[in-house]
Amino acid sequence: MKRYQILADDIEASIRAGVLQPGDKLPSVRHSCESRGVSASTVFQAYYLLEARGLVRARERSGYFVCDSAAPLPAQPQQPSQPQDASIAVDVSALVFEVLQASTTREVVALGSAFPSPLLFPLARLGQAIATAAQTLDPWSTVDDLSQGNQDLRRQIALRYLADGLQVAAEDIVITHGALEALNLCLGAVTRPGDAVVVEAPTFYAALQALERLGLHAIEVPTHPSEGIDLAALEHAINRHGPTACWLMTTFQNPLGSLMPEAKKRDLVALLARYQLPLIEDDVYAELYFGDKRPLPAKAFDPQGLVLHCGSFSKCLAPGYRLGWAAPGRFTQAVARHKLTTTLGVAHTGATGLERLPAPGRLRQAPAPPAPNPGSPQGTHARSHCPPLSPRHPRHPARRRLLCLGRATRRLRHPGPAPPGTAARHQHCARADFFGLAQLCPLFAAQLRARVARPHRTSRRHPGATGLGAGAGWNLVRSFRRQLLLVRQRPACHSGSPAPLRP
């Protein structure tokens, strides 16, 4: 943890404990630097972090003050829910449709459903990836990817599991239309109409809707707001009602937000293994964590393949693309056959497009090595380990383009007799350098265009010579070389094509 984070956590603890009351002024930056022995930048970063957490706010020429909303709330007793101890038929479709219909209005904040704002996602980059995938689409992949989905995308998801220490093969993953289809496929693969399924109380409304659609009964089990489902009550429900499966959210449960500890997840998997009871784990919120490490799912403690883990990109990458997956363990073939008889496959272009993006988890792969260079005397990949060149290096592309431009302008000064093809080649070289330079430095391109169009003084040897002279060309190159180095990080934003060079 960095120093500014430690400082921010200490101040937040003081606010939560009531040491700093709403309206109190935080210590000045100078005083915090002297007392903590840190730099002013560290203090500012800590205060900015507290501002982002909504605990403090800045007043102009006054300093930082504790927000009124940062007052510590009275401790509320956290008691588990107390549902009925019975197997109940489900009827919630009408209420669910009303909530979803209200969520489609832009003026309404969709607090009743877990839909993030579409403005928070990299839709432009996703569109580029999907467009590239559509252009390089292998025709046979539309057949090969039935019905478990794109092989490369499944491999990337398997690497996500590997980053968390889970060994899941790509052949054991089924790509689906979002996590909801994955959950429904898993539920249909392990249950039959009339069976009973254990759910949390309260639980996600889509789970109740799926039970209603398949003609299943719900067994509600008490759930703690911070630690998840009660394992003793779960074992009692298993012995009394004999359910066929369990549908649980062990990580960031909706709507309670509870996070089951890893030890309790291990005990949960061991309990279900004793009764050979499948667990459908809804893990769509796994990416929404703020710690250093993503919480492990219950799938990480399942050696027998009884956990059917379901995930999605909807909450972290793109909700509208409807791409999810299921890792059903020993039920992979049943889920794949069930998908084959329902939706057959997923949108192929979207799946291959997301396969080109980095995984949203902590895993970051190294870039691919460059293409082989047969002409390199040091081997086929001699340049793959070379460090990037400095902008001042003679072989840097920007510097080489400037030097070539200076030579080309000197050669264009005198249009006298020349070998066949030489003048045309020089003019083509200068024009190519000019267009390349226009992409790097619009200011340099505009002024160079003006200097080229300006008539130049004639000489005795070449009385008809016009255009940019050699000395003027080199002076212009030297004067704008520093400008190019200053703007090398700035993207080019010119419109239109530059005027052609005059011979």
Coordinates of C-alpha atoms in Angstrom, one line a residue:
M1 CA 0.0 0.0 0.0
K2 CA 1.3 3.4 -0.9
R3 CA 1.9 6.3 1.5
Y4 CA -1.0 8.4 0.4
Q5 CA -3.4 5.4 0.8
I6 CA -2.1 4.9 4.3
L7 CA -2.6 8.5 5.2
A8 CA -6.1 8.5 3.6
D9 CA -7.1 5.3 5.6
D10 CA -5.9 6.9 8.8
I11 CA -8.0 10.0 8.3
E12 CA -11.0 7.9 7.2
A13 CA -10.7 5.9 10.4
S14 CA -10.7 9.1 12.4
I15 CA -13.8 10.2 10.7
R16 CA -15.6 6.9 11.1
A17 CA -14.6 6.9 14.8
G18 CA -16.0 10.4 15.4
V19 CA -12.7 12.0 16.1
L20 CA -13.2 14.3 13.1
Q21 CA -16.8 15.6 13.1
P22 CA -18.7 16.9 10.1
G23 CA -17.6 20.4 9.4
D24 CA -14.2 20.0 11.0
K25 CA -11.1 21.2 9.1
L26 CA -8.5 18.8 8.2
P27 CA -4.8 19.6 9.0
S28 CA -3.2 21.8 6.5
V29 CA -0.9 20.4 3.8
R30 CA 2.2 22.0 5.4
H31 CA 1.3 20.7 8.9
S32 CA 0.6 17.1 7.5
C33 CA 3.9 17.2 5.7
E34 CA 5.8 18.1 8.9
S35 CA 3.9 15.7 11.2
R36 CA 3.9 12.7 8.8
G37 CA 7.3 13.3 7.2
V38 CA 5.9 13.0 3.7
S39 CA 5.8 15.3 0.7
A40 CA 3.1 17.8 -0.2
S41 CA 2.2 15.6 -3.3
T42 CA 1.5 12.7 -1.0
V43 CA -0.8 14.7 1.2
F44 CA -2.7 16.1 -1.8
Q45 CA -3.1 12.6 -3.2
A46 CA -4.5 11.5 0.1
Y47 CA -7.0 14.4 0.2
Y48 CA -8.0 13.7 -3.4
L49 CA -8.7 10.1 -2.5
L50 CA -10.8 11.2 0.5
E51 CA -12.7 13.5 -1.8
A52 CA -13.4 10.6 -4.2
R53 CA -14.7 8.6 -1.2
G54 CA -17.1 11.4 -0.4
L55 CA -15.7 12.1 3.1
V56 CA -14.1 15.5 2.7
R57 CA -14.6 18.5 0.4
A58 CA -12.4 21.4 -0.5
R59 CA -13.3 25.1 0.1
E60 CA -11.6 27.7 -1.9
R61 CA -8.7 29.4 0.0
S62 CA -9.8 27.6 3.2
G63 CA -8.6 24.0 3.0
Y64 CA -10.3 20.7 3.3
F65 CA -13.3 20.0 5.6
V66 CA -15.2 16.9 6.6
C67 CA -18.5 16.5 4.7
D68 CA -21.8 16.5 6.5
S69 CA -22.6 13.1 5.0
A70 CA -19.6 11.5 6.6
A71 CA -21.2 11.4 10.0
P72 CA -20.8 7.9 11.5
L73 CA -24.1 6.0 11.4
P74 CA -25.4 4.2 14.5
A75 CA -24.5 0.6 14.5
Q76 CA -27.3 -1.6 13.3
P77 CA -27.6 -5.1 14.5
Q78 CA -27.0 -7.5 11.6
Q79 CA -29.4 -10.4 11.9
P80 CA -30.0 -13.1 9.3
S81 CA -33.3 -13.2 7.5
Q82 CA -36.1 -15.4 8.8
P83 CA -37.9 -16.9 5.8
Q84 CA -40.6 -19.7 6.0
D85 CA -39.3 -23.2 6.4
A86 CA -41.2 -24.6 3.4
S87 CA -41.0 -25.4 -0.3
I88 CA -42.9 -22.6 -2.0
A89 CA -44.2 -22.2 -5.6
V90 CA -42.9 -19.1 -7.2
D91 CA -45.1 -16.3 -8.8
V92 CA -43.1 -13.1 -9.4
S93 CA -43.2 -12.5 -13.2
A94 CA -45.6 -9.6 -13.1
L95 CA -43.6 -7.6 -10.5
V96 CA -40.3 -8.3 -12.4
F97 CA -41.7 -7.1 -15.7
E98 CA -42.8 -3.8 -14.0
V99 CA -39.3 -3.2 -12.6
L100 CA -37.6 -3.9 -15.9
Q101 CA -40.1 -1.7 -17.8
A102 CA -39.3 1.2 -15.4
S103 CA -35.6 0.7 -15.9
T104 CA -35.8 1.4 -19.7
T105 CA -36.7 5.1 -19.1
R106 CA -33.6 7.3 -19.2
E107 CA -35.0 9.8 -16.7
V108 CA -35.2 7.1 -14.0
V109 CA -32.2 5.8 -12.1
A110 CA -32.5 2.0 -12.3
L111 CA -32.0 1.3 -8.6
G112 CA -34.3 -1.7 -8.9
S113 CA -32.1 -3.6 -11.3
A114 CA -28.3 -4.1 -11.5
F115 CA -27.8 -2.2 -14.7
P116 CA -24.7 0.0 -14.8
S117 CA -24.7 3.2 -16.9
P118 CA -23.9 2.5 -20.5
L119 CA -21.6 5.6 -20.5
L120 CA -19.0 3.9 -18.4
F121 CA -17.9 1.3 -20.9
P122 CA -15.3 1.4 -23.6
L123 CA -17.8 1.0 -26.5
A124 CA -15.5 2.7 -29.1
R125 CA -12.7 0.2 -28.4
L126 CA -15.2 -2.7 -28.4
G127 CA -16.5 -1.5 -31.8
Q128 CA -13.0 -1.4 -33.3
A129 CA -12.3 -4.9 -32.0
I130 CA -15.5 -6.4 -33.4
A131 CA -15.0 -4.6 -36.7
T132 CA -11.5 -6.1 -37.0
A133 CA -12.8 -9.5 -36.0
A134 CA -15.5 -9.3 -38.7
Q135 CA -12.9 -8.5 -41.4
T136 CA -10.6 -11.4 -40.5
L137 CA -13.4 -14.0 -39.8
D138 CA -12.6 -17.5 -40.6
P139 CA -15.7 -19.0 -42.4
W140 CA -15.3 -22.4 -40.8
S141 CA -15.3 -20.9 -37.3
T142 CA -19.1 -20.3 -37.7
V143 CA -19.4 -24.1 -37.6
D144 CA -16.5 -25.1 -35.4
D145 CA -17.7 -22.8 -32.5
L146 CA -21.0 -24.7 -32.1
S147 CA -22.2 -25.0 -29.5
Q148 CA -19.7 -24.2 -26.7
G149 CA -18.5 -21.0 -28.3
N150 CA -15.4 -19.5 -29.7
Q151 CA -12.3 -21.5 -28.8
D152 CA -10.0 -18.5 -28.3
L153 CA -12.5 -16.7 -26.1
R154 CA -12.9 -19.8 -23.9
R155 CA -9.1 -20.0 -23.7
Q156 CA -9.0 -16.4 -22.5
I157 CA -11.6 -17.2 -19.8
A158 CA -9.6 -20.2 -18.7
L159 CA -6.6 -17.9 -18.3
R160 CA -8.8 -15.7 -16.0
Y161 CA -9.4 -18.7 -13.9
L162 CA -5.7 -19.5 -13.9
A163 CA -4.9 -16.0 -12.6
D164 CA -6.9 -16.8 -9.5
G165 CA -5.4 -20.2 -9.1
L166 CA -8.2 -22.3 -10.6
Q167 CA -7.5 -25.1 -13.1
V168 CA -10.4 -24.9 -15.6
A169 CA -9.8 -26.3 -19.1
A170 CA -11.1 -24.4 -22.1
E171 CA -13.1 -27.5 -23.1
D172 CA -15.1 -27.2 -19.8
I173 CA -16.4 -23.7 -20.6
V174 CA -19.6 -22.9 -22.4
I175 CA -20.1 -19.4 -23.9
T176 CA -23.6 -18.1 -23.4
H177 CA -25.8 -15.0 -24.1
G178 CA -25.0 -13.4 -20.8
A179 CA -24.8 -14.9 -17.3
L180 CA -28.6 -15.2 -17.1
E181 CA -28.7 -17.8 -19.9
A182 CA -25.7 -19.6 -18.3
L183 CA -27.7 -19.8 -15.0
N184 CA -30.8 -21.0 -16.8
L185 CA -28.9 -23.6 -18.7
C186 CA -27.2 -24.9 -15.6
L187 CA -30.5 -24.9 -13.7
G188 CA -32.2 -26.9 -16.5
A189 CA -29.3 -29.4 -16.7
V190 CA -29.6 -30.5 -13.0
T191 CA -33.3 -30.2 -12.3
R192 CA -36.7 -31.4 -13.6
P193 CA -40.1 -29.8 -13.2
G194 CA -41.4 -30.2 -9.7
D195 CA -38.0 -30.3 -8.0
A196 CA -37.0 -27.9 -5.2
V197 CA -34.1 -25.6 -5.3
V198 CA -32.4 -23.8 -2.3
V199 CA -32.1 -20.0 -2.7
E200 CA -31.1 -17.2 -0.4
A201 CA -33.6 -15.0 1.4
P202 CA -33.7 -12.5 -0.1
T203 CA -32.4 -13.5 -3.5
F204 CA -32.0 -12.2 -7.0
Y205 CA -35.3 -11.7 -8.7
A206 CA -34.1 -13.4 -11.9
A207 CA -33.5 -16.6 -9.9
L208 CA -37.1 -16.7 -8.8
Q209 CA -38.2 -15.9 -12.3
A210 CA -36.2 -18.9 -13.6
L211 CA -37.7 -21.2 -11.0
E212 CA -41.2 -20.1 -12.0
R213 CA -40.5 -20.6 -15.7
L214 CA -39.2 -24.2 -15.1
G215 CA -41.9 -25.2 -12.7
L216 CA -39.6 -25.5 -9.7
H217 CA -40.2 -24.8 -6.0
A218 CA -38.0 -22.5 -3.9
I219 CA -36.6 -23.3 -0.5
E220 CA -35.5 -20.0 1.2
V221 CA -32.7 -20.3 3.7
P222 CA -31.7 -17.5 6.2
T223 CA -28.9 -15.3 4.9
H224 CA -26.7 -13.0 6.9
P225 CA -26.1 -9.4 5.5
S226 CA -22.3 -9.7 5.7
E227 CA -21.4 -13.4 5.7
G228 CA -24.0 -15.0 3.4
I229 CA -26.1 -18.0 3.8
D230 CA -26.5 -19.8 7.1
L231 CA -24.8 -23.2 6.7
A232 CA -26.6 -24.8 9.7
A233 CA -30.0 -23.7 8.3
L234 CA -28.9 -25.0 4.8
E235 CA -28.1 -28.4 6.2
H236 CA -31.5 -28.5 8.0
A237 CA -33.3 -27.6 4.7
I238 CA -31.4 -30.3 2.8
N239 CA -32.4 -33.0 5.3
R240 CA -36.0 -31.9 5.5
H241 CA -37.0 -31.0 2.0
G242 CA -34.4 -32.9 -0.2
P243 CA -33.7 -30.2 -2.8
T244 CA -32.1 -31.1 -6.1
A245 CA -29.8 -28.1 -6.4
C246 CA -28.7 -24.8 -4.8
W247 CA -28.6 -21.3 -6.5
L248 CA -26.4 -19.0 -4.4
M249 CA -24.3 -15.8 -4.8
T250 CA -21.3 -16.2 -2.6
T251 CA -19.6 -13.0 -3.7
F252 CA -21.4 -9.6 -3.4
Q253 CA -24.8 -11.1 -3.1
N254 CA -27.7 -9.3 -4.7
P255 CA -29.5 -7.5 -3.0
L256 CA -27.7 -7.8 0.3
G257 CA -24.2 -7.3 -1.0
S258 CA -22.8 -9.9 1.4
L259 CA -19.4 -11.5 0.8
M260 CA -19.0 -15.0 2.1
P261 CA -15.5 -15.6 3.7
E262 CA -13.3 -18.0 2.0
A263 CA -13.4 -20.4 5.0
K264 CA -17.1 -20.4 4.8
K265 CA -17.1 -21.1 1.1
R266 CA -14.8 -24.1 1.7
D267 CA -17.3 -25.4 4.3
L268 CA -20.2 -24.8 2.0
V269 CA -18.6 -26.8 -0.8
A270 CA -17.7 -29.6 1.6
L271 CA -21.3 -29.7 3.0
L272 CA -22.8 -29.9 -0.5
A273 CA -20.3 -32.6 -1.5
R274 CA -21.5 -34.8 1.4
Y275 CA -25.0 -34.8 0.0
Q276 CA -23.8 -34.7 -3.7
L277 CA -25.9 -31.6 -4.2
P278 CA -25.0 -29.4 -7.2
L279 CA -24.3 -25.7 -6.6
I280 CA -25.1 -23.1 -9.3
E281 CA -22.8 -20.2 -8.3
D282 CA -23.9 -16.8 -9.7
D283 CA -20.6 -14.8 -9.8
V284 CA -21.4 -11.9 -12.1
Y285 CA -20.2 -9.3 -9.6
A286 CA -16.8 -10.8 -9.0
E287 CA -15.1 -7.9 -10.9
L288 CA -16.6 -5.2 -8.7
Y289 CA -14.1 -5.4 -5.9
F290 CA -11.9 -2.7 -4.4
G291 CA -9.2 -4.8 -2.7
D292 CA -5.9 -5.9 -4.0
K293 CA -7.1 -9.4 -4.8
R294 CA -10.3 -10.6 -6.3
P295 CA -12.3 -12.8 -3.9
L296 CA -12.1 -16.5 -4.7
P297 CA -15.4 -18.2 -5.8
A298 CA -16.7 -21.4 -4.3
K299 CA -15.5 -23.1 -7.5
A300 CA -11.9 -22.8 -6.2
F301 CA -12.7 -25.3 -3.4
D302 CA -14.5 -27.8 -5.6
P303 CA -12.5 -30.9 -6.4
Q304 CA -15.5 -33.0 -7.5
G305 CA -17.0 -30.7 -10.1
L306 CA -20.2 -30.1 -8.3
V307 CA -20.1 -26.3 -8.6
L308 CA -21.5 -24.9 -11.8
H309 CA -19.8 -21.5 -12.0
C310 CA -21.4 -18.7 -14.1
G311 CA -19.9 -15.4 -15.0
S312 CA -20.4 -12.5 -17.4
F313 CA -18.8 -9.4 -19.0
S314 CA -22.0 -7.4 -18.5
K315 CA -21.1 -5.7 -15.2
C316 CA -17.5 -4.9 -16.1
L317 CA -17.1 -4.5 -19.8
A318 CA -20.3 -4.3 -21.9
P319 CA -23.9 -5.0 -20.8
G320 CA -25.4 -4.8 -24.2
Y321 CA -23.1 -7.4 -25.8
R322 CA -24.7 -10.2 -23.8
L323 CA -21.7 -12.4 -23.4
G324 CA -21.3 -14.7 -20.5
W325 CA -20.0 -18.2 -19.7
A326 CA -20.5 -21.2 -17.6
A327 CA -17.9 -23.6 -16.1
P328 CA -20.3 -26.5 -15.2
G329 CA -17.7 -29.0 -14.1
R330 CA -19.0 -32.6 -14.4
F331 CA -22.2 -31.2 -16.0
T332 CA -20.4 -29.6 -19.0
Q333 CA -21.9 -32.1 -21.6
A334 CA -25.4 -31.7 -20.2
V335 CA -25.2 -27.9 -20.3
A336 CA -23.7 -27.9 -23.9
R337 CA -26.5 -30.2 -25.1
H338 CA -29.1 -28.1 -23.4
K339 CA -27.7 -25.1 -25.2
L340 CA -27.7 -26.9 -28.5
T341 CA -31.4 -27.5 -28.2
T342 CA -32.3 -23.9 -27.2
T343 CA -30.1 -21.1 -28.7
L344 CA -27.6 -23.2 -30.6
G345 CA -24.8 -20.6 -30.3
V346 CA -23.9 -17.1 -29.4
A347 CA -23.2 -14.0 -31.6
H348 CA -20.0 -15.1 -33.3
T349 CA -18.7 -11.6 -34.2
G350 CA -19.1 -10.3 -30.7
A351 CA -17.4 -13.3 -29.2
T352 CA -14.4 -13.1 -31.5
G353 CA -14.2 -9.3 -30.9
L354 CA -14.0 -9.7 -27.1
E355 CA -11.4 -12.4 -27.5
R356 CA -9.0 -9.7 -28.9
L357 CA -9.3 -7.6 -25.7
P358 CA -7.4 -8.1 -22.5
A359 CA -9.2 -9.9 -19.8
P360 CA -11.0 -7.6 -17.3
G361 CA -9.3 -9.5 -14.4
R362 CA -5.8 -9.0 -13.0
L363 CA -4.1 -11.2 -15.7
R364 CA -2.2 -9.2 -18.3
Q365 CA -0.5 -11.1 -21.1
A366 CA 2.8 -10.0 -22.6
P367 CA 2.5 -8.6 -26.2
A368 CA 3.1 -11.0 -29.1
P369 CA 6.6 -11.0 -30.5
P370 CA 7.1 -9.2 -33.8
A371 CA 7.0 -10.8 -37.2
P372 CA 10.2 -12.7 -38.2
N373 CA 12.8 -10.5 -40.0
P374 CA 14.6 -12.7 -42.5
G375 CA 17.0 -9.9 -43.4
S376 CA 18.3 -9.4 -39.9
P377 CA 21.8 -10.6 -39.4
Q378 CA 21.2 -11.4 -35.7
G379 CA 18.4 -13.9 -36.2
T380 CA 14.7 -14.0 -37.0
H381 CA 13.8 -12.1 -33.8
A382 CA 16.8 -9.9 -33.4
R383 CA 14.8 -6.7 -32.9
S384 CA 12.2 -8.1 -30.5
H385 CA 14.4 -7.4 -27.4
C386 CA 15.6 -3.9 -28.5
P387 CA 14.6 -1.0 -26.2
P388 CA 12.5 1.8 -27.7
L389 CA 14.6 4.5 -29.4
S390 CA 14.8 8.0 -27.9
P391 CA 13.3 10.8 -30.0
R392 CA 16.9 12.3 -30.1
H393 CA 18.3 9.1 -31.6
P394 CA 19.4 9.4 -35.2
R395 CA 17.4 6.3 -36.1
H396 CA 14.2 7.5 -34.5
P397 CA 11.4 7.6 -37.2
A398 CA 10.5 11.3 -36.5
R399 CA 14.2 12.4 -36.7
R400 CA 14.8 10.4 -39.8
R401 CA 11.7 11.9 -41.5
L402 CA 13.0 15.4 -40.7
L403 CA 16.5 14.6 -42.2
C404 CA 15.0 13.1 -45.3
L405 CA 12.8 16.1 -45.7
G406 CA 15.8 18.5 -45.5
R407 CA 17.6 16.5 -48.2
A408 CA 14.6 16.4 -50.4
T409 CA 14.0 20.1 -50.3
R410 CA 17.7 20.8 -51.2
R411 CA 17.3 18.5 -54.2
L412 CA 14.1 20.2 -55.3
R413 CA 15.8 23.7 -55.4
H414 CA 17.3 23.3 -58.9
P415 CA 15.2 21.6 -61.5
G416 CA 18.1 21.3 -63.9
P417 CA 19.1 18.4 -66.0
A418 CA 19.2 15.2 -64.1
P419 CA 19.3 11.4 -64.8
P420 CA 16.0 10.0 -65.9
G421 CA 13.7 9.3 -63.0
T422 CA 15.8 11.0 -60.4
A423 CA 13.8 14.3 -60.1
A424 CA 10.5 12.4 -60.0
R425 CA 11.9 10.1 -57.3
H426 CA 13.1 13.1 -55.3
Q427 CA 9.7 14.8 -55.6
H428 CA 7.9 11.6 -54.6
C429 CA 10.2 11.2 -51.5
A430 CA 9.6 14.8 -50.4
R431 CA 5.9 14.5 -50.8
A432 CA 5.8 11.2 -48.8
D433 CA 7.9 12.8 -46.1
F434 CA 5.6 15.8 -46.1
F435 CA 2.5 13.7 -45.6
G436 CA 4.1 11.7 -42.9
L437 CA 5.3 14.9 -41.1
A438 CA 1.7 16.3 -41.4
Q439 CA 0.6 13.5 -39.2
L440 CA 3.2 14.2 -36.6
C441 CA 3.2 18.0 -36.3
P442 CA 0.3 20.0 -37.9
L443 CA 2.0 23.3 -37.1
F444 CA 5.2 22.3 -38.9
A445 CA 3.2 21.1 -41.9
A446 CA 1.2 24.4 -42.2
Q447 CA 4.3 26.6 -42.1
L448 CA 6.3 24.3 -44.4
R449 CA 3.4 24.5 -46.9
A450 CA 3.6 28.3 -46.8
R451 CA 7.4 28.3 -47.3
V452 CA 7.2 25.9 -50.3
A453 CA 4.6 28.0 -52.0
R454 CA 6.6 31.3 -51.5
P455 CA 8.8 32.3 -54.6
H456 CA 12.5 32.0 -54.0
R457 CA 15.2 34.3 -55.4
T458 CA 16.7 33.2 -58.7
S459 CA 20.3 32.2 -59.3
R460 CA 22.6 32.7 -62.2
R461 CA 23.0 29.1 -62.8
H462 CA 19.3 28.3 -62.6
P463 CA 17.4 31.5 -63.4
G464 CA 14.0 29.7 -63.3
A465 CA 14.3 28.1 -59.9
T466 CA 11.5 28.7 -57.4
G467 CA 10.4 27.1 -54.2
L468 CA 12.2 26.2 -51.0
G469 CA 16.0 26.5 -51.0
A470 CA 18.5 24.3 -49.3
G471 CA 19.5 26.8 -46.6
A472 CA 15.9 27.7 -45.8
G473 CA 15.0 24.0 -45.7
W474 CA 17.6 23.2 -43.1
N475 CA 16.8 26.3 -41.1
L476 CA 13.1 25.3 -41.1
V477 CA 14.0 21.7 -40.1
R478 CA 16.2 23.0 -37.2
S479 CA 13.6 25.5 -36.0
F480 CA 10.8 23.0 -35.9
R481 CA 12.7 19.9 -34.7
R482 CA 12.2 21.0 -31.1
Q483 CA 8.5 21.6 -31.7
L484 CA 8.2 18.1 -33.0
L485 CA 9.8 16.7 -29.9
L486 CA 7.5 18.7 -27.7
V487 CA 4.3 17.5 -29.5
R488 CA 5.3 13.9 -30.1
Q489 CA 2.8 12.8 -27.4
R490 CA 0.0 15.0 -28.8
P491 CA -2.3 13.3 -31.3
A492 CA -2.5 14.8 -34.7
C493 CA -5.9 16.6 -35.4
H494 CA -5.6 18.1 -38.9
S495 CA -8.2 18.0 -41.5
G496 CA -7.8 17.8 -45.2
S497 CA -4.8 17.0 -47.3
P498 CA -1.9 19.3 -47.6
A499 CA -1.2 21.1 -50.8
P500 CA 1.3 19.3 -53.1
L501 CA 4.9 20.5 -53.2
R502 CA 5.8 22.7 -56.1
P503 CA 8.9 21.7 -58.0

